[in-house]
């Protein structure tokens, strides 16, 4: 399998030579179309990893390669979603979702002429995440879970090859979270997009991912890599199987010991 | 059960007492204003203050009627200098605010300068303006401008400088340039701050223009009041004050209305989300 993302022996330090060393000797590879999850103790550099891959930060040493090109500036083939939905309150949900199209080079010149086509696409996405008919509402008229769904739509509207999710479901209740897991699972299956998901929820990682990277405490590096064996398509029921729970348990143990070492 | 029926019965009665049909909250500003004038009138009657010290409101209204023509002319003059100065402040304030908020370095460098400038009492600048431009409308306009543009600058710059880093990250990851981020996020985001600052700025603009007119003009309410004062025509001084208050309230209400129209979303959502 060709690799879409390659991180090779990367060091990233914030705030000059005497600053915080966030990640050190970080190495990982994510294949095209793969679903990768990154777990690790708090503050170990997971969000930093996201920013390195998207080119928001450039590492002091080591290389990050995305789609066969070394990352030296923000790469525009990604969609991002954070825990905080960051919807713009002066735009309707639909206009929020269309925002990336006003930015990305490939689309911004086509947007005005092909508005109808893009709006249809956005409405289709809204339907996929269960927000049909909410496009004309403002974000502050939506609940937190609904905003997070819209946030996913915004991350997907420009058909990114790589979707970066940084704890996107952290603030949601258990049922909404499971529902959105299924939404993401189906999107991944249908569109063949590569996904990197940062999460604290080990069940979430195990349920969704093909491969799980466990990171050490700061300065973060990959301690262990797990291939998740469960066959796709996965049903939520898989979480009640023994093999699933054993895997979650094992991950839990690894992170617990990574924390102690720190 | 009986309670429920009782309630329906009372609400169904057609003739509610008058006191309940009046919207007291809407009426309150008028009642309080009338109350203030009544108290003032009573105070003057009780203390028997001569009109050269504190004229009664009735005396002030009489002066307004008596001197209506000069009052009207001077009120328009003050309104004119104030709004022109304010308009310049809006344009300049918006431009400078956007410039300062553009980058952290500019913000850091210019902010102390701005604070220092704002600490200077603008009255002290009037003599300089007179030396440069002579007496008349120009110093009044410029004083109104100088005194009112600072809150606009600070508010616009703050709106720009406080963009959530995550929003910026999402857009930068898509290849957004600084200009894109400013146009799509920064400027819309700073609009509530901007329109909010207009209310403060317009009242300050009146202070500036009147101060300047008082010391360096032959027109305007400021000038009218200072010459009335030198003739011991105290009711006319108070008439001028009253007109200023009316103009100030009217312009403030206009700004509040514009703010509501332009940035209604900010009142219904928390900016922090
Ligand atoms: N902008 C920044 N400036 C300075 N230090 C930073 C910055 N961002 C992160 N750090 C530091 O880098 C380290 C890694 O931060 P990062 O946000 O990547 O952690 P994380 O794994 O995402 O944590 P969490 O699980 O709590 O989200 C932390 O120690 C943090 O203090
Ligand atoms: Mg994080």
Coordinates of C-alpha atoms and ligand atoms in Angstrom, one line a residue:
Chain A
X1 CA 0.0 0.0 0.0
X2 CA 1.4 3.4 -0.9
X3 CA 1.8 5.8 1.9
X4 CA -0.1 9.1 2.0
X5 CA 1.5 10.4 5.1
X6 CA 5.1 9.7 6.2
X7 CA 6.6 11.3 9.3
X8 CA 10.3 10.5 9.7
X9 CA 12.2 11.1 12.8
X10 CA 10.6 14.5 13.5
X11 CA 11.5 16.9 16.3
X12 CA 9.2 19.8 17.0
X13 CA 10.0 22.4 19.7
X14 CA 7.7 25.3 20.5
X15 CA 9.0 28.8 21.3
X16 CA 12.7 28.8 20.3
X17 CA 15.7 26.8 21.4
X18 CA 14.8 26.8 25.1
X19 CA 11.1 26.1 24.5
X20 CA 9.0 23.0 25.0
X21 CA 10.1 20.0 23.1
X22 CA 6.7 18.6 22.1
X23 CA 7.6 15.6 19.9
X24 CA 11.0 14.0 19.4
X25 CA 12.0 11.2 17.1
X26 CA 8.5 10.8 15.9
X27 CA 8.1 8.3 13.1
X28 CA 4.9 7.0 11.6
X29 CA 3.4 6.1 8.2
X30 CA -0.2 6.1 7.2
X31 CA -1.3 4.3 4.0
X32 CA -3.6 5.7 1.4
X33 CA -7.2 5.1 2.4
X34 CA -6.3 3.9 5.8
X35 CA -8.0 4.9 9.0
X36 CA -5.4 5.7 11.7
X37 CA -6.0 6.6 15.3
X38 CA -3.5 8.2 17.6
X39 CA -3.8 7.7 21.3
X40 CA -1.5 8.7 24.2
X41 CA -1.3 10.6 27.5
X42 CA -2.5 14.2 27.7
X43 CA 0.0 16.7 26.5
X44 CA 2.1 14.2 24.6
X45 CA 2.0 16.1 21.3
X46 CA -1.0 14.6 19.5
X47 CA -2.4 18.0 18.4
X48 CA 1.2 18.9 17.5
X49 CA 1.3 15.9 15.2
X50 CA -1.9 17.0 13.5
X51 CA -0.4 20.4 12.9
X52 CA 2.8 18.9 11.5
X53 CA 0.9 16.8 9.0
X54 CA -1.2 19.7 7.8
X55 CA 1.8 22.0 7.6
X56 CA 0.7 24.5 10.2
X57 CA 4.0 23.9 11.9
X58 CA 7.2 23.0 10.2
X59 CA 9.5 20.7 12.3
X60 CA 13.0 21.7 13.3
X61 CA 14.4 18.4 12.2
X62 CA 13.1 15.4 10.3
X63 CA 10.7 15.3 7.4
X64 CA 7.0 15.1 6.9
X65 CA 5.8 13.9 3.6
X66 CA 2.2 14.1 2.5
X67 CA 1.1 12.9 -0.9
X68 CA 4.7 12.5 -2.1
X69 CA 5.7 16.1 -1.3
X70 CA 7.7 17.3 1.7
X71 CA 5.5 19.6 3.8
X72 CA 7.0 23.1 3.9
X73 CA 3.7 25.1 4.0
X74 CA 0.1 24.3 4.7
X75 CA -1.1 21.4 2.5
X76 CA -4.5 22.1 1.0
X77 CA -5.6 18.5 0.5
X78 CA -6.7 18.2 4.1
X79 CA -9.9 18.7 6.0
X80 CA -9.7 19.4 9.7
X81 CA -12.1 19.2 12.6
X82 CA -11.4 19.9 16.2
X83 CA -13.1 19.3 19.4
X84 CA -14.4 22.9 19.3
X85 CA -16.6 23.2 16.3
X86 CA -15.5 26.8 15.5
X87 CA -18.5 27.6 13.3
X88 CA -18.7 31.3 12.4
X89 CA -21.8 32.7 14.1
X90 CA -22.6 35.2 11.4
X91 CA -22.9 32.6 8.7
X92 CA -25.7 30.1 8.3
X93 CA -24.8 26.4 8.8
X94 CA -24.8 26.0 5.0
X95 CA -22.6 29.0 4.4
X96 CA -20.2 27.7 7.1
X97 CA -20.0 24.4 5.4
X98 CA -19.3 26.2 2.0
X99 CA -16.4 28.2 3.6
X100 CA -13.6 25.9 2.6
X101 CA -14.7 26.3 -1.0
X102 CA -14.1 30.0 -0.8
X103 CA -10.5 29.3 0.2
X104 CA -9.2 26.2 -1.6
X105 CA -7.5 27.2 -4.8
X106 CA -9.2 24.5 -6.8
X107 CA -12.7 25.6 -5.9
X108 CA -12.7 29.3 -5.2
X109 CA -12.7 30.3 -8.8
X110 CA -15.5 27.9 -9.7
X111 CA -17.7 28.6 -6.7
X112 CA -19.7 31.5 -8.0
X113 CA -20.5 29.9 -11.3
X114 CA -21.3 26.5 -9.9
X115 CA -23.0 27.6 -6.7
X116 CA -26.0 25.4 -7.2
X117 CA -23.9 22.2 -7.6
X118 CA -21.9 23.0 -4.5
X119 CA -25.0 23.8 -2.4
X120 CA -26.5 20.4 -3.5
X121 CA -23.3 18.7 -2.3
X122 CA -23.4 20.5 1.0
X123 CA -27.0 19.5 1.5
X124 CA -26.3 16.0 0.6
X125 CA -23.5 16.0 3.3
X126 CA -25.9 17.5 5.8
X127 CA -28.3 14.7 5.1
X128 CA -25.6 12.1 5.6
X129 CA -24.8 13.3 9.1
X130 CA -28.5 13.6 10.0
X131 CA -28.9 17.4 9.7
X132 CA -31.2 17.5 6.7
X133 CA -33.1 20.8 6.6
X134 CA -30.8 22.6 9.1
X135 CA -28.7 24.4 6.5
X136 CA -30.5 27.7 6.9
X137 CA -30.2 27.7 10.7
X138 CA -27.4 29.6 12.4
X139 CA -24.8 27.6 14.3
X140 CA -26.0 29.1 17.6
X141 CA -29.4 27.7 16.9
X142 CA -28.0 24.2 16.9
X143 CA -27.0 21.9 19.8
X144 CA -23.4 21.1 20.4
X145 CA -23.7 17.7 18.8
X146 CA -25.4 19.2 15.8
X147 CA -22.6 21.8 15.4
X148 CA -20.1 19.0 15.5
X149 CA -21.9 17.2 12.7
X150 CA -21.9 20.4 10.7
X151 CA -18.2 20.7 11.5
X152 CA -17.6 17.3 9.9
X153 CA -19.5 18.4 6.8
X154 CA -17.2 21.5 6.6
X155 CA -14.2 19.3 6.9
X156 CA -15.4 17.1 4.0
X157 CA -17.0 19.6 1.5
X158 CA -13.9 20.1 -0.6
X159 CA -13.4 16.3 -0.9
X160 CA -10.1 16.2 1.0
X161 CA -7.8 13.2 0.5
X162 CA -6.9 13.4 4.1
X163 CA -9.2 14.0 7.0
X164 CA -7.6 15.1 10.3
X165 CA -9.8 14.8 13.4
X166 CA -8.6 16.1 16.7
X167 CA -10.9 14.7 19.4
X168 CA -13.9 15.7 17.4
X169 CA -16.4 13.8 19.6
X170 CA -14.9 14.6 23.0
X171 CA -17.6 16.9 24.2
X172 CA -20.6 14.8 23.1
X173 CA -22.8 12.4 25.0
X174 CA -22.3 8.7 24.6
X175 CA -25.2 8.1 22.2
X176 CA -24.5 11.0 19.9
X177 CA -20.9 9.9 19.9
X178 CA -21.7 6.4 18.8
X179 CA -24.0 7.7 16.1
X180 CA -21.2 9.9 14.7
X181 CA -18.8 7.0 14.9
X182 CA -21.1 5.2 12.5
X183 CA -21.3 8.3 10.3
X184 CA -17.5 8.5 10.1
X185 CA -17.2 4.8 9.5
X186 CA -19.6 5.0 6.6
X187 CA -18.0 8.1 5.1
X188 CA -14.6 6.3 5.3
X189 CA -16.1 3.2 3.6
X190 CA -17.9 5.1 0.9
X191 CA -15.3 7.7 0.0
X192 CA -12.0 6.0 0.5
X193 CA -10.6 9.1 2.3
X194 CA -7.6 8.6 4.5
X195 CA -8.4 9.6 8.1
X196 CA -6.1 10.4 11.1
X197 CA -8.1 10.6 14.3
X198 CA -6.7 11.8 17.6
X199 CA -8.7 10.6 20.5
X200 CA -8.7 9.9 24.2
X201 CA -11.4 7.3 23.9
X202 CA -9.8 3.9 23.4
X203 CA -13.0 2.2 22.4
X204 CA -13.5 4.9 19.7
X205 CA -10.0 4.3 18.4
X206 CA -10.5 0.5 18.4
X207 CA -13.9 0.7 16.8
X208 CA -13.0 3.0 14.0
X209 CA -9.3 2.5 13.1
X210 CA -7.3 0.1 11.0
X211 CA -4.2 1.0 12.8
X212 CA -3.6 2.5 16.3
X213 CA -0.5 4.5 17.2
X214 CA 0.3 4.7 20.9
X215 CA 2.4 7.7 21.8
X216 CA 4.7 8.2 24.8
X217 CA 4.5 11.1 27.2
X218 CA 6.1 14.4 26.1
X219 CA 8.3 14.6 24.2
X220 CA 6.0 12.3 22.1
X221 CA 7.1 9.5 19.9
X222 CA 5.3 6.4 18.7
X223 CA 5.7 3.7 21.3
X224 CA 3.7 1.0 19.7
X225 CA 1.6 0.4 16.6
X226 CA -1.4 -1.9 16.6
X227 CA -3.2 -3.3 13.6
X228 CA -6.9 -3.7 14.5
X229 CA -8.0 -7.1 13.3
X230 CA -11.8 -6.7 13.3
X231 CA -13.4 -7.2 9.9
X232 CA -15.3 -4.3 8.2
X233 CA -18.0 -3.3 8.0
X234 CA -18.0 -3.1 11.8
X235 CA -21.2 -3.0 13.8
X236 CA -21.5 -1.3 17.1
X237 CA -22.0 -4.8 18.5
X238 CA -18.4 -5.5 18.0
X239 CA -17.6 -3.5 21.1
X240 CA -19.2 -6.2 23.3
X241 CA -16.9 -8.9 22.0
X242 CA -14.1 -10.2 24.1
X243 CA -11.4 -9.6 21.6
X244 CA -12.4 -6.0 21.4
X245 CA -12.3 -5.5 25.1
X246 CA -9.0 -7.2 25.4
X247 CA -7.6 -4.8 22.8
X248 CA -9.0 -1.8 24.7
X249 CA -7.6 -3.2 27.9
X250 CA -4.1 -3.7 26.4
X251 CA -4.1 -0.1 25.0
X252 CA -5.2 1.2 28.4
X253 CA -2.3 -0.6 30.0
X254 CA 0.2 0.8 27.6
X255 CA -1.0 4.4 28.0
X256 CA -1.1 4.0 31.8
X257 CA 2.6 2.9 31.8
X258 CA 3.6 5.6 29.4
X259 CA 2.2 8.2 31.8
X260 CA 4.1 6.7 34.7
X261 CA 7.4 6.9 32.9
X262 CA 6.9 10.6 32.3
Chain B
X1 CA -58.7 22.1 39.8
X2 CA -60.6 24.9 41.3
X3 CA -57.5 27.1 41.1
X4 CA -57.3 26.5 37.4
X5 CA -60.8 27.5 36.7
X6 CA -60.3 30.6 38.8
X7 CA -57.3 31.6 36.8
X8 CA -59.1 31.3 33.5
X9 CA -61.9 33.3 34.9
X10 CA -59.6 36.3 35.8
X11 CA -57.7 36.3 32.5
X12 CA -61.0 36.2 30.6
X13 CA -62.4 39.3 32.3
X14 CA -62.3 42.0 29.6
X15 CA -61.6 45.2 31.5
X16 CA -58.2 44.9 33.2
X17 CA -57.3 47.8 35.5
X18 CA -55.4 50.5 33.6
X19 CA -52.2 50.0 35.6
X20 CA -51.8 46.5 34.2
X21 CA -52.4 47.4 30.5
X22 CA -49.5 50.0 30.5
X23 CA -46.1 48.8 29.4
X24 CA -44.2 50.3 32.3
X25 CA -40.8 49.3 31.0
X26 CA -41.4 51.2 27.8
X27 CA -42.7 54.1 29.6
X28 CA -40.0 54.3 32.3
X29 CA -37.5 56.5 30.5
X30 CA -40.2 59.2 29.9
X31 CA -41.5 59.0 33.4
X32 CA -38.0 59.3 34.9
X33 CA -37.2 62.2 32.7
X34 CA -40.4 64.0 33.7
X35 CA -39.7 63.1 37.3
X36 CA -36.2 64.7 37.0
X37 CA -37.7 67.9 35.7
X38 CA -40.4 68.0 38.3
X39 CA -37.9 67.4 41.1
X40 CA -35.6 70.2 39.7
X41 CA -38.6 72.6 39.5
X42 CA -39.6 71.8 43.1
X43 CA -36.0 72.2 44.3
X44 CA -35.8 75.6 42.7
X45 CA -39.1 76.7 44.2
X46 CA -38.3 75.4 47.7
X47 CA -34.7 76.9 47.8
X48 CA -35.8 80.0 45.9
X49 CA -32.6 80.0 43.9
X50 CA -32.3 83.0 41.6
X51 CA -32.4 82.2 37.8
X52 CA -28.8 83.4 37.5
X53 CA -27.6 80.4 39.6
X54 CA -30.0 77.6 38.8
X55 CA -33.0 78.4 36.6
X56 CA -36.1 76.3 36.9
X57 CA -36.9 74.0 33.9
X58 CA -39.9 76.1 33.1
X59 CA -37.6 79.1 32.8
X60 CA -35.2 77.0 30.6
X61 CA -38.1 76.0 28.3
X62 CA -39.1 79.6 28.1
X63 CA -35.6 80.5 27.1
X64 CA -35.7 77.8 24.4
X65 CA -38.9 79.3 22.9
X66 CA -37.6 82.9 23.3
X67 CA -34.2 82.2 21.6
X68 CA -35.4 79.5 19.3
X69 CA -33.8 80.9 16.2
X70 CA -30.2 81.1 17.5
X71 CA -30.5 77.9 19.4
X72 CA -31.7 76.0 16.3
X73 CA -28.9 77.5 14.2
X74 CA -26.2 76.7 16.7
X75 CA -27.6 73.2 17.4
X76 CA -27.4 72.4 13.7
X77 CA -23.8 73.8 13.6
X78 CA -22.8 71.6 16.5
X79 CA -24.5 68.6 15.0
X80 CA -22.7 69.3 11.8
X81 CA -19.2 69.6 13.3
X82 CA -19.8 66.6 15.5
X83 CA -21.1 64.3 12.7
X84 CA -18.3 65.3 10.3
X85 CA -15.7 64.7 13.0
X86 CA -17.3 61.4 13.9
X87 CA -17.6 60.3 10.3
X88 CA -13.8 60.9 9.8
X89 CA -13.2 59.0 13.1
X90 CA -15.3 56.1 11.8
X91 CA -13.3 55.9 8.5
X92 CA -9.9 56.5 10.1
X93 CA -10.7 54.4 13.1
X94 CA -11.7 51.4 11.0
X95 CA -8.7 51.8 8.7
X96 CA -6.2 52.2 11.6
X97 CA -7.9 49.4 13.6
X98 CA -7.6 47.0 10.7
X99 CA -4.0 48.0 10.2
X100 CA -3.1 47.5 13.9
X101 CA -5.1 44.3 14.2
X102 CA -3.4 42.9 11.0
X103 CA -0.4 41.5 12.7
X104 CA 0.8 40.8 16.3
X105 CA 3.9 42.9 15.7
X106 CA 2.1 46.0 14.6
X107 CA -0.4 45.5 17.4
X108 CA 2.4 45.3 20.0
X109 CA 4.3 48.2 18.5
X110 CA 1.5 50.7 18.1
X111 CA -0.7 49.9 21.1
X112 CA 1.5 51.8 23.6
X113 CA 1.6 54.8 21.3
X114 CA -2.1 54.8 21.0
X115 CA -2.5 54.6 24.8
X116 CA -0.2 57.5 25.2
X117 CA -2.0 59.5 22.6
X118 CA -5.3 58.8 24.3
X119 CA -4.0 59.9 27.6
X120 CA -3.5 63.4 26.3
X121 CA -6.5 65.5 27.2
X122 CA -7.9 66.6 23.8
X123 CA -8.8 70.0 25.2
X124 CA -5.0 70.7 25.3
X125 CA -4.8 70.2 21.6
X126 CA -7.4 72.8 20.8
X127 CA -4.9 75.8 21.0
X128 CA -2.6 73.9 18.6
X129 CA -5.4 73.3 16.2
X130 CA -6.3 76.9 16.3
X131 CA -2.7 77.9 15.5
X132 CA -2.8 75.6 12.5
X133 CA -6.3 76.1 11.2
X134 CA -7.6 79.3 12.9
X135 CA -10.9 79.5 14.9
X136 CA -14.1 78.1 13.5
X137 CA -15.5 74.8 12.4
X138 CA -12.2 73.0 11.5
X139 CA -10.8 72.8 15.1
X140 CA -14.2 71.6 16.3
X141 CA -14.4 68.9 13.7
X142 CA -10.8 67.8 14.4
X143 CA -11.3 67.8 18.1
X144 CA -14.5 65.6 17.7
X145 CA -12.5 63.4 15.4
X146 CA -9.5 63.1 17.8
X147 CA -11.5 62.3 20.8
X148 CA -13.8 59.8 19.2
X149 CA -11.5 57.7 17.0
X150 CA -9.6 56.0 19.7
X151 CA -12.4 53.7 21.0
X152 CA -13.1 52.7 17.4
X153 CA -9.5 51.8 16.8
X154 CA -9.1 49.8 19.9
X155 CA -12.3 47.9 19.4
X156 CA -11.7 47.0 15.8
X157 CA -8.1 46.0 16.5
X158 CA -9.2 43.8 19.5
X159 CA -11.8 42.1 17.4
X160 CA -9.1 41.2 14.8
X161 CA -6.5 40.2 17.3
X162 CA -8.7 37.8 19.2
X163 CA -9.6 35.4 16.4
X164 CA -9.7 31.9 17.8
X165 CA -6.5 30.1 16.9
X166 CA -8.4 27.0 15.9
X167 CA -10.5 28.8 13.4
X168 CA -7.3 30.3 12.0
X169 CA -5.8 26.8 11.8
X170 CA -8.7 25.3 10.0
X171 CA -8.5 28.0 7.3
X172 CA -4.7 28.0 7.1
X173 CA -4.7 24.3 6.6
X174 CA -6.8 24.9 3.5
X175 CA -4.2 27.3 2.1
X176 CA -5.8 30.5 3.3
X177 CA -3.7 33.7 3.0
X178 CA -3.7 36.3 5.7
X179 CA -6.0 38.4 3.6
X180 CA -8.5 35.5 3.3
X181 CA -8.5 35.0 7.1
X182 CA -9.1 38.8 7.6
X183 CA -11.9 39.0 5.1
X184 CA -13.7 35.8 6.0
X185 CA -13.2 35.8 9.8
X186 CA -11.4 38.9 11.2
X187 CA -13.5 41.7 9.7
X188 CA -16.9 40.1 10.2
X189 CA -15.8 39.1 13.7
X190 CA -14.7 42.6 14.6
X191 CA -18.0 44.2 13.4
X192 CA -19.9 43.8 16.7
X193 CA -16.9 45.5 18.5
X194 CA -16.9 48.2 15.9
X195 CA -20.6 49.0 16.0
X196 CA -20.6 48.8 19.8
X197 CA -17.8 51.4 19.9
X198 CA -19.8 53.8 17.8
X199 CA -22.2 54.4 20.7
X200 CA -19.2 55.4 22.9
X201 CA -17.6 57.4 20.1
X202 CA -20.5 59.5 19.2
X203 CA -21.0 60.8 22.7
X204 CA -17.3 61.6 22.9
X205 CA -17.5 63.4 19.6
X206 CA -20.0 65.8 21.1
X207 CA -17.7 66.5 24.0
X208 CA -14.9 67.3 21.6
X209 CA -16.8 69.6 19.3
X210 CA -18.5 71.5 22.1
X211 CA -15.2 72.0 24.0
X212 CA -13.6 73.3 20.9
X213 CA -16.5 75.6 20.1
X214 CA -16.5 77.0 23.6
X215 CA -12.9 78.2 23.3
X216 CA -12.3 78.7 19.6
X217 CA -15.4 79.4 17.5
X218 CA -18.0 81.9 16.8
X219 CA -20.7 79.3 16.1
X220 CA -22.1 76.3 17.7
X221 CA -23.8 75.4 21.0
X222 CA -20.4 75.7 22.8
X223 CA -19.9 79.2 21.6
X224 CA -23.6 80.1 22.3
X225 CA -23.3 78.9 25.9
X226 CA -20.1 80.7 26.6
X227 CA -21.4 84.0 25.3
X228 CA -24.7 83.5 27.1
X229 CA -22.6 82.9 30.3
X230 CA -20.7 86.1 29.9
X231 CA -24.0 87.9 29.7
X232 CA -25.3 86.1 32.8
X233 CA -28.0 84.6 30.6
X234 CA -28.0 81.4 32.6
X235 CA -31.4 80.1 31.3
X236 CA -29.9 80.2 27.8
X237 CA -26.8 78.2 29.0
X238 CA -29.1 75.5 30.4
X239 CA -31.2 75.6 27.2
X240 CA -27.9 74.9 25.3
X241 CA -27.2 72.0 27.6
X242 CA -30.6 70.6 27.1
X243 CA -30.2 70.7 23.3
X244 CA -26.9 69.0 23.6
X245 CA -28.5 66.2 25.7
X246 CA -31.2 65.8 23.1
X247 CA -28.8 65.6 20.2
X248 CA -26.6 63.2 22.2
X249 CA -29.5 60.9 23.0
X250 CA -30.8 61.0 19.4
X251 CA -27.4 60.1 17.9
X252 CA -26.8 57.4 20.5
X253 CA -30.1 55.8 19.7
X254 CA -29.3 56.0 16.0
X255 CA -26.0 54.2 16.6
X256 CA -27.6 51.6 18.9
X257 CA -30.2 51.0 16.1
X258 CA -27.5 50.6 13.5
X259 CA -25.6 48.2 15.8
X260 CA -28.7 46.1 16.3
X261 CA -29.4 46.0 12.6
X262 CA -25.9 45.1 11.5
X263 CA -24.8 42.6 14.1
X264 CA -27.9 41.0 15.4
X265 CA -26.2 37.6 15.4
X266 CA -23.7 38.7 18.1
X267 CA -26.5 39.4 20.5
X268 CA -28.0 36.0 20.1
X269 CA -24.8 34.0 20.1
X270 CA -21.8 34.0 22.4
X271 CA -18.8 35.2 20.5
X272 CA -16.7 32.5 22.2
X273 CA -18.2 29.5 20.6
Ligands
LIG1 N1 1.6 26.9 20.7 C1 2.3 26.3 21.7 N2 3.3 27.0 22.3 C2 4.1 26.4 23.2 N3 3.9 25.2 23.6 C3 3.0 24.4 23.1 C4 2.1 25.0 22.1 N4 1.2 24.0 21.7 C5 1.5 23.0 22.5 N5 2.5 23.2 23.3 C6 3.2 22.2 24.2 O1 3.5 21.1 23.5 C7 3.1 19.9 24.2 C8 2.2 19.0 23.3 O2 1.0 19.7 23.1 P1 -0.2 19.1 22.3 O3 -1.2 20.2 22.2 O4 0.3 18.6 21.0 O5 -0.6 17.9 23.2 P2 -1.8 16.9 23.0 O6 -1.3 15.6 23.0 O7 -2.7 17.3 21.9 O8 -2.6 17.1 24.4 P3 -4.1 16.8 24.7 O9 -4.3 15.4 24.7 O10 -4.3 17.4 26.1 O11 -4.9 17.5 23.7 C9 2.4 20.4 25.5 O12 3.4 20.2 26.5 C10 2.2 21.8 25.3 O13 2.5 22.5 26.5
LIG2 MG1 -4.7 18.1 21.8

